[in-house]
CSV table of C-alpha atoms in Angstrom, one decimal:
chain,number,residue,atom,x,y,z
M,1233,MET,CA,118.5,137.6,93.6
M,1234,VAL,CA,120.1,136.8,96.9
M,1235,GLY,CA,123.9,136.3,97.2
M,1236,VAL,CA,126.2,135.5,94.4
M,1237,LEU,CA,125.6,131.8,93.5
M,1238,PRO,CA,123.3,130.9,90.6
M,1239,THR,CA,119.9,129.2,91.3
M,1240,GLY,CA,118.8,125.9,89.8
M,1241,PRO,CA,116.4,125.9,86.8
M,1242,LEU,CA,113.4,125.7,89.2
M,1243,ASN,CA,114.9,127.6,92.0
M,1244,ALA,CA,113.5,124.9,94.3
M,1245,ILE,CA,114.5,122.0,96.5
M,1246,THR,CA,113.4,119.8,93.6
M,1247,ASP,CA,116.5,120.9,91.7
M,1248,VAL,CA,118.3,118.3,93.8
M,1249,GLU,CA,117.9,115.1,91.8
M,1250,GLY,CA,115.6,112.6,93.4
M,1251,VAL,CA,113.7,115.0,95.7
M,1252,ARG,CA,109.9,115.3,95.3
M,1253,VAL,CA,107.5,117.7,97.0
M,1254,GLY,CA,103.7,117.5,97.3
M,1255,HIS,CA,101.0,119.5,99.1
M,1256,SER,CA,97.5,119.0,100.5
M,1257,THR,CA,95.6,122.1,101.3
M,1258,ARG,CA,92.6,122.1,103.6
M,1259,ILE,CA,90.4,125.2,103.6
M,1260,GLU,CA,86.9,124.5,104.9
M,1261,GLY,CA,84.1,126.3,106.7
M,1262,ASP,CA,85.0,129.4,108.7
M,1263,ASP,CA,88.0,128.1,110.7
M,1264,ILE,CA,89.9,125.4,108.9
M,1265,ARG,CA,92.9,126.9,107.2
M,1266,THR,CA,95.7,124.3,107.2
M,1267,GLY,CA,97.5,121.6,105.2
M,1268,VAL,CA,100.4,119.3,104.9
M,1269,THR,CA,103.6,119.3,102.8
M,1270,ALA,CA,105.5,116.2,102.0
M,1271,ILE,CA,109.2,116.1,101.0
M,1272,ILE,CA,110.3,112.7,99.6
M,1273,PRO,CA,114.2,112.6,99.7
M,1274,GLY,CA,114.9,110.0,97.1
M,1275,PRO,CA,113.6,107.1,95.0
M,1276,GLY,CA,113.2,103.6,96.1
M,1277,ASN,CA,112.7,102.1,99.6
M,1278,LEU,CA,113.9,104.6,102.2
M,1279,TYR,CA,113.6,102.0,105.0
M,1280,THR,CA,115.9,99.4,103.4
M,1281,HIS,CA,118.2,102.1,102.0
M,1282,PRO,CA,117.9,105.2,104.1
M,1283,VAL,CA,119.6,108.5,103.2
M,1284,PRO,CA,122.2,110.1,105.3
M,1285,ALA,CA,120.7,112.9,107.4
M,1286,TRP,CA,121.0,115.1,110.4
M,1287,LEU,CA,118.8,117.3,112.5
M,1288,TYR,CA,120.0,120.6,114.0
M,1289,VAL,CA,117.9,122.4,116.6
M,1290,GLY,CA,118.3,126.2,116.7
M,1291,ASN,CA,115.6,126.7,119.3
M,1292,GLY,CA,113.7,123.7,120.5
M,1293,TYR,CA,110.2,125.0,121.3
M,1294,GLY,CA,108.3,122.7,119.0
M,1295,LYS,CA,107.0,119.2,118.3
M,1296,LEU,CA,109.1,117.2,115.9
M,1297,VAL,CA,108.2,113.5,115.7
M,1298,GLY,CA,111.1,111.2,114.9
M,1299,ALA,CA,113.8,113.6,116.0
M,1300,THR,CA,116.0,111.4,118.2
M,1301,GLN,CA,116.4,108.5,115.7
M,1302,ILE,CA,117.7,110.9,113.1
M,1303,GLN,CA,120.4,112.0,115.5
M,1304,GLU,CA,121.1,108.5,116.7
M,1305,PHE,CA,121.5,106.8,113.3
M,1306,GLY,CA,122.3,109.8,111.1
M,1307,GLU,CA,119.7,108.6,108.6
M,1308,LEU,CA,116.3,109.4,107.3
M,1309,GLU,CA,114.1,106.4,106.6
M,1310,THR,CA,110.8,108.1,105.6
M,1311,PRO,CA,109.6,111.2,103.8
M,1312,VAL,CA,109.4,114.4,105.9
M,1313,LEU,CA,106.0,115.9,106.5
M,1314,LEU,CA,105.3,119.4,107.6
M,1315,THR,CA,101.9,120.4,109.1
M,1316,CYS,CA,100.1,122.2,111.9
M,1317,THR,CA,101.2,121.9,115.5
M,1318,LEU,CA,98.5,119.6,116.9
M,1319,CYS,CA,98.3,117.6,113.6
M,1320,VAL,CA,101.7,116.0,113.9
M,1321,TRP,CA,100.6,112.8,115.5
M,1322,SER,CA,97.7,112.0,113.2
M,1323,ALA,CA,100.0,112.9,110.3
M,1324,ALA,CA,102.7,110.6,111.6
M,1325,ASN,CA,100.3,107.8,111.9
M,1326,ALA,CA,99.2,108.3,108.3
M,1327,LEU,CA,102.8,108.5,107.1
M,1328,LYS,CA,103.5,105.2,108.9
M,1329,GLU,CA,100.6,103.6,107.0
M,1330,TRP,CA,101.9,104.9,103.7
M,1331,VAL,CA,105.4,103.7,104.3
M,1332,TYR,CA,104.1,100.1,105.0
M,1333,GLU,CA,102.4,100.1,101.7
M,1334,GLN,CA,105.6,100.8,99.7
M,1335,PRO,CA,107.3,97.9,97.8
M,1336,GLY,CA,109.8,95.9,99.9
M,1337,MET,CA,108.4,96.7,103.3
M,1338,GLY,CA,107.8,94.0,105.9
M,1339,GLU,CA,106.8,94.1,109.5
M,1340,HIS,CA,109.3,96.5,110.8
M,1341,THR,CA,109.1,99.4,113.2
M,1342,VAL,CA,109.4,102.7,111.3
M,1343,ASN,CA,110.4,106.2,112.3
M,1344,PRO,CA,108.0,108.7,110.6
M,1345,VAL,CA,109.4,112.3,110.6
M,1346,VAL,CA,106.9,115.1,111.0
M,1347,GLY,CA,107.6,118.7,111.8
M,1348,GLU,CA,105.2,121.6,112.5
M,1349,THR,CA,104.5,125.3,113.0
M,1350,ASN,CA,101.6,126.8,114.8
M,1351,ASP,CA,98.8,128.1,112.4
M,1352,GLY,CA,96.3,128.7,115.2
M,1353,ALA,CA,95.8,132.4,114.5
M,1354,VAL,CA,93.6,131.4,111.5
M,1355,ASN,CA,93.1,127.7,111.8
M,1356,ASN,CA,91.3,125.5,114.4
M,1357,MET,CA,94.2,123.1,114.8
M,1358,TRP,CA,92.3,121.5,117.7
M,1359,ALA,CA,90.0,120.0,115.1
M,1360,ASP,CA,92.9,117.8,113.9
M,1361,VAL,CA,91.8,117.6,110.3
M,1362,ILE,CA,95.1,116.3,108.8
M,1363,GLY,CA,94.9,112.6,108.5
M,1364,HIS,CA,95.0,109.7,106.1
M,1365,ASP,CA,93.5,111.4,103.0
M,1366,GLU,CA,95.5,114.6,103.3
M,1367,VAL,CA,98.8,112.9,103.9
M,1368,TYR,CA,98.3,110.4,101.1
M,1369,GLU,CA,97.4,113.2,98.7
M,1370,ALA,CA,100.6,115.1,99.6
M,1371,LEU,CA,102.8,112.0,99.2
M,1372,ASN,CA,101.1,110.5,96.1
M,1373,THR,CA,101.1,113.8,94.2
M,1374,ALA,CA,104.7,114.7,95.1
M,1375,SER,CA,106.7,115.5,92.0
M,1376,SER,CA,110.2,116.6,91.0
M,1377,GLY,CA,108.8,119.7,89.2
M,1378,PRO,CA,108.0,123.2,90.3
M,1379,VAL,CA,107.0,123.7,93.9
M,1380,ALA,CA,103.9,125.7,94.9
M,1381,GLU,CA,104.8,128.4,97.4
M,1382,GLY,CA,103.1,130.7,99.9
M,1383,SER,CA,99.7,129.9,101.3
M,1384,VAL,CA,99.7,126.3,100.3
M,1385,GLY,CA,100.0,122.9,102.1
M,1386,ALA,CA,101.6,123.3,105.5
M,1387,GLY,CA,101.9,127.1,104.8
M,1388,VAL,CA,98.2,127.9,104.5
M,1389,GLY,CA,97.8,129.4,107.9
M,1390,THR,CA,101.4,130.5,108.8
M,1391,GLN,CA,103.2,133.8,109.0
M,1392,ALA,CA,106.5,135.5,108.7
M,1393,PHE,CA,107.4,138.6,110.6
M,1394,ALA,CA,103.7,139.1,111.3
M,1395,TRP,CA,102.9,139.2,107.6
M,1396,LYS,CA,101.5,136.2,105.8
M,1397,GLY,CA,104.2,133.6,105.1
M,1398,GLY,CA,104.0,129.9,104.4
M,1399,ILE,CA,106.0,127.6,102.1
M,1400,GLY,CA,109.1,128.9,100.4
M,1401,THR,CA,111.9,127.2,98.5
M,1402,SER,CA,115.1,128.0,96.6
M,1403,SER,CA,118.2,126.3,95.3
M,1404,ARG,CA,121.9,127.0,94.4
M,1405,LEU,CA,124.1,125.4,91.9
M,1406,LEU,CA,127.9,125.3,92.5
M,1407,PRO,CA,130.1,125.6,89.5
M,1408,GLN,CA,132.4,122.6,88.7
M,1409,SER,CA,135.3,124.5,90.2
M,1410,LEU,CA,133.5,124.4,93.5
M,1411,GLY,CA,132.3,120.8,93.2
M,1412,GLY,CA,129.4,121.1,90.8
M,1413,TYR,CA,126.8,120.1,93.5
M,1414,THR,CA,123.3,121.4,94.1
M,1415,VAL,CA,121.8,122.6,97.3
M,1416,GLY,CA,118.0,123.0,97.8
M,1417,VAL,CA,116.0,124.4,100.7
M,1418,LEU,CA,112.3,124.3,101.6
M,1419,VAL,CA,110.9,126.2,104.6
M,1420,GLN,CA,107.7,126.4,106.5
M,1421,THR,CA,107.8,129.9,108.0
M,1422,ASN,CA,105.9,131.0,111.2
M,1423,PHE,CA,108.4,133.2,113.0
M,1424,GLY,CA,109.1,136.8,113.9
M,1425,GLY,CA,111.8,139.4,114.2
M,1426,VAL,CA,112.7,142.5,112.2
M,1427,LEU,CA,112.4,141.7,108.5
M,1428,THR,CA,115.5,142.4,106.5
M,1429,MET,CA,115.8,141.7,102.7
M,1430,ASN,CA,119.2,141.8,101.1
M,1431,GLY,CA,120.2,144.2,103.9
M,1432,ALA,CA,117.2,146.6,103.4
M,1433,PRO,CA,115.4,147.3,106.8
M,1434,VAL,CA,112.0,146.4,105.5
M,1435,GLY,CA,110.3,145.7,108.9
M,1436,ARG,CA,111.6,148.9,110.4
M,1437,GLU,CA,110.5,151.1,107.5
M,1438,LEU,CA,107.1,149.4,107.2
M,1439,GLY,CA,106.5,149.7,110.9
M,1440,GLN,CA,106.1,146.0,111.7
M,1441,TYR,CA,108.7,144.5,114.0
M,1442,SER,CA,109.2,142.8,117.3
M,1443,TYR,CA,108.9,144.9,120.5
M,1444,ARG,CA,107.4,147.8,118.6
M,1445,ALA,CA,104.8,148.4,121.3
M,1446,GLN,CA,107.5,148.6,124.0
M,1447,LEU,CA,109.9,150.7,122.0
M,1448,GLU,CA,107.2,153.2,120.9
M,1449,LYS,CA,105.5,153.0,124.4
M,1450,LYS,CA,102.1,152.5,122.9
M,1451,GLY,CA,99.7,149.7,122.0
M,1452,VAL,CA,99.7,146.1,123.2
M,1453,ASP,CA,102.6,143.7,122.8
M,1454,ASP,CA,101.4,141.3,120.1
M,1455,ARG,CA,104.4,138.9,120.5
M,1456,GLN,CA,105.6,139.4,116.9
M,1457,GLU,CA,108.9,137.8,117.8
M,1458,ASP,CA,107.4,134.3,118.6
M,1459,GLY,CA,106.7,131.5,116.2
M,1460,SER,CA,108.6,128.7,114.5
M,1461,ILE,CA,110.3,127.6,111.3
M,1462,MET,CA,111.0,124.3,109.7
M,1463,MET,CA,113.9,124.2,107.3
M,1464,VAL,CA,114.7,121.2,105.1
M,1465,VAL,CA,118.0,121.2,103.2
M,1466,ALA,CA,118.8,118.7,100.4
M,1467,THR,CA,122.0,118.2,98.5
M,1468,ASP,CA,123.4,115.8,96.0
M,1469,ALA,CA,126.9,116.1,97.4
M,1470,PRO,CA,128.3,112.9,99.0
M,1471,LEU,CA,128.1,113.8,102.7
M,1472,THR,CA,128.2,111.8,105.9
M,1473,ALA,CA,125.7,112.6,108.7
M,1474,ARG,CA,128.5,114.5,110.5
M,1475,ALA,CA,129.0,116.7,107.4
M,1476,LEU,CA,125.2,117.2,107.1
M,1477,ASP,CA,125.2,118.4,110.7
M,1478,ARG,CA,127.6,121.1,109.6
M,1479,VAL,CA,125.5,122.0,106.6
M,1480,ALA,CA,122.3,122.2,108.8
M,1481,LYS,CA,123.9,124.7,111.1
M,1482,ARG,CA,124.4,127.1,108.2
M,1483,ALA,CA,120.7,127.2,107.5
M,1484,MET,CA,120.4,129.1,110.8
M,1485,MET,CA,122.7,131.7,109.4
M,1486,GLY,CA,120.4,132.2,106.4
M,1487,LEU,CA,117.5,132.5,108.8
M,1488,ALA,CA,119.4,135.2,110.8
M,1489,ARG,CA,120.0,137.2,107.6
M,1490,THR,CA,116.3,137.7,107.2
M,1491,GLY,CA,116.0,139.3,110.7
M,1492,SER,CA,115.0,136.4,112.9
M,1493,PHE,CA,116.7,136.0,116.3
M,1494,ALA,CA,115.2,132.6,117.3
M,1495,SER,CA,113.0,133.8,120.1
M,1496,ASN,CA,112.3,131.8,123.3
M,1497,GLY,CA,108.9,130.8,121.9
M,1498,SER,CA,110.2,129.7,118.5
M,1499,GLY,CA,110.8,126.2,117.3
M,1500,ASP,CA,113.6,126.5,114.8
M,1501,TYR,CA,114.6,123.1,113.2
M,1502,VAL,CA,116.8,122.1,110.3
M,1503,ILE,CA,116.7,118.6,108.7
M,1504,ALA,CA,119.5,118.2,106.2
M,1505,PHE,CA,120.0,115.1,103.9
M,1506,SER,CA,122.1,113.9,101.0
M,1507,THR,CA,120.5,112.3,97.9
M,1508,ASN,CA,123.8,111.0,96.5
M,1509,PRO,CA,123.2,107.3,95.6
M,1510,ASP,CA,126.7,106.4,96.6
M,1511,VAL,CA,126.1,107.3,100.3
M,1512,ARG,CA,122.8,105.4,100.7
M,1513,ARG,CA,124.0,102.4,102.6
M,1514,PRO,CA,121.8,99.3,103.1
M,1515,ARG,CA,120.0,99.0,106.4
M,1516,GLU,CA,121.2,95.5,107.0
M,1517,GLY,CA,124.5,93.7,106.4
M,1518,MET,CA,127.7,92.8,108.3
M,1519,GLU,CA,130.2,93.9,105.7
M,1520,PRO,CA,131.8,97.4,106.0
M,1521,PHE,CA,130.2,100.0,103.7
M,1522,VAL,CA,132.6,102.2,101.8
M,1523,ALA,CA,131.2,105.5,100.5
M,1524,PRO,CA,132.7,108.7,99.1
M,1525,SER,CA,132.8,111.7,101.4
M,1526,LEU,CA,133.9,115.3,100.8
M,1527,THR,CA,136.9,116.7,102.6
M,1528,ASN,CA,136.3,119.4,105.2
M,1529,GLU,CA,137.9,121.9,102.8
M,1530,ALA,CA,135.3,121.1,100.2
M,1531,MET,CA,132.5,121.9,102.5
M,1532,SER,CA,132.7,125.7,102.4
M,1533,PRO,CA,130.9,126.2,99.1
M,1534,LEU,CA,128.1,124.0,100.3
M,1535,PHE,CA,127.9,126.2,103.4
M,1536,ALA,CA,127.6,129.3,101.3
M,1537,ALA,CA,124.9,127.7,99.1
M,1538,THR,CA,122.9,126.7,102.1
M,1539,VAL,CA,122.9,130.2,103.6
M,1540,GLU,CA,121.9,131.8,100.4
M,1541,ALA,CA,119.2,129.3,99.5
M,1542,THR,CA,117.7,129.4,103.0
M,1543,GLU,CA,117.5,133.2,103.0
M,1544,GLU,CA,115.9,133.3,99.6
M,1545,ALA,CA,113.4,130.5,100.4
M,1546,ILE,CA,112.1,132.6,103.3
M,1547,TYR,CA,111.7,135.6,101.1
M,1548,ASN,CA,109.9,133.5,98.5
M,1549,ALA,CA,107.5,132.3,101.1
M,1550,ILE,CA,106.6,136.0,101.9
M,1551,PHE,CA,106.5,137.1,98.2
M,1552,LYS,CA,104.2,134.3,97.1
M,1553,ALA,CA,101.9,134.3,100.2
M,1554,THR,CA,98.3,135.5,99.9
M,1555,THR,CA,96.1,136.9,102.6
M,1556,VAL,CA,94.3,134.2,104.6
M,1557,GLU,CA,91.3,135.0,106.9
M,1558,SER,CA,89.0,133.0,109.0
M,1559,SER,CA,86.6,133.5,112.0
M,1560,ARG,CA,89.7,133.2,114.2
M,1561,GLY,CA,91.7,136.0,112.7
M,1562,LYS,CA,93.6,137.2,109.6
M,1563,ARG,CA,97.1,136.9,108.2
M,1564,GLU,CA,97.7,139.7,105.7
M,1565,ALA,CA,100.1,139.4,102.8
M,1566,ILE,CA,102.9,141.9,102.8
M,1567,PRO,CA,102.0,145.1,100.7
M,1568,LEU,CA,104.1,144.5,97.7
M,1569,ASP,CA,104.1,148.1,96.4
M,1570,ASP,CA,105.4,149.3,99.8
M,1571,LEU,CA,107.9,146.5,99.9
M,1572,MET,CA,109.2,147.3,96.4
M,1573,ARG,CA,109.5,150.9,97.4
M,1574,VAL,CA,111.8,150.1,100.3
M,1575,LEU,CA,113.9,147.6,98.3
M,1576,LYS,CA,114.4,150.2,95.5
M,1577,LYS,CA,115.2,152.9,98.0
M,1578,HIS,CA,118.0,150.8,99.4
M,1579,GLY,CA,119.2,149.6,96.0
M,1580,VAL,CA,118.9,145.9,96.7
M,1581,LEU,CA,117.1,144.8,93.5
M,1582,ASN,CA,118.5,143.3,90.3
M,1583,TRP,CA,121.7,142.1,91.8
M,1584,ASP,CA,122.0,139.5,89.1
M,1585,ARG,CA,122.1,142.1,86.4
M,1586,GLU,CA,124.2,144.7,88.2
M,1587,MET,CA,126.9,142.4,89.5
M,1588,SER,CA,130.0,142.5,87.3
M,1589,PRO,CA,132.7,139.8,87.4
M,1590,GLY,CA,135.3,142.4,86.8
M,1591,ASN,CA,134.5,144.5,89.8
């Protein structure tokens, strides 16, 4: 367990009502190891009734289709897709086609949102194999149930701290005394640094960390610090785009807890949105739209939930990942026995059983 707040029943972004997640995994031949993950932020027509949203850029070395309109309107009008770096444009085109097939759509321009991380170490992303079939599979199979994690969908070929990473998710439930809201996070990891889990120096003790070659004056720099991460934060709290900007920034704090320092070659992006039906305003109309909005004072519990859920989502991506190999290279899963030894040594396991309300 990470932190002090309880998880939702699924410990996934789908604990936030209305959110659905689907994957399409593509493993073919000796060098195709990739996929696409779809996050559908709510029911109904997202174009006619978009959800409030915001995008925060921790470090902007990446390709994120649809970014500027999110920040201009403070709204999300399509599902969010995650995929490989050179697949974003074909995925965006397929997403556009899928949106036009939804009930209530006419001949409008639409702003597909597609993020990415680079899986080129094991995947031939220049082959551009993510298109109509893969995107439609991810979207049409998206569900509100458990979310597959690790080497699946957009996480097939990605890493975390030079071990195999991928897709991870987690959630936090706030008690009624703190608002009673849910926060869910889904990540696509592909970044480096010095892995820390619940404060335990895992990367240092297992001998895998950024700048090891220079610090030990041996070997060749393998650029373990570089890479990217996409973080998607959902909540059912009634929030404006401005408030979601504040929430999105806190996801970076959860990322930092894991040992990342957002390197120069990293694309670190956070998309945050609210699923609360009372804040989904119609796209058209001349009358003022009145919606509930939390006070600034009420935001702090959501910040805490976002930090904890982001941190744990990253850990879950690492724990659930399996080794992936191709003719291009290999991403090895973290050795779980060694990892557990380090965690036990530093006493960071079973916090949920050891924490006492009276202490």
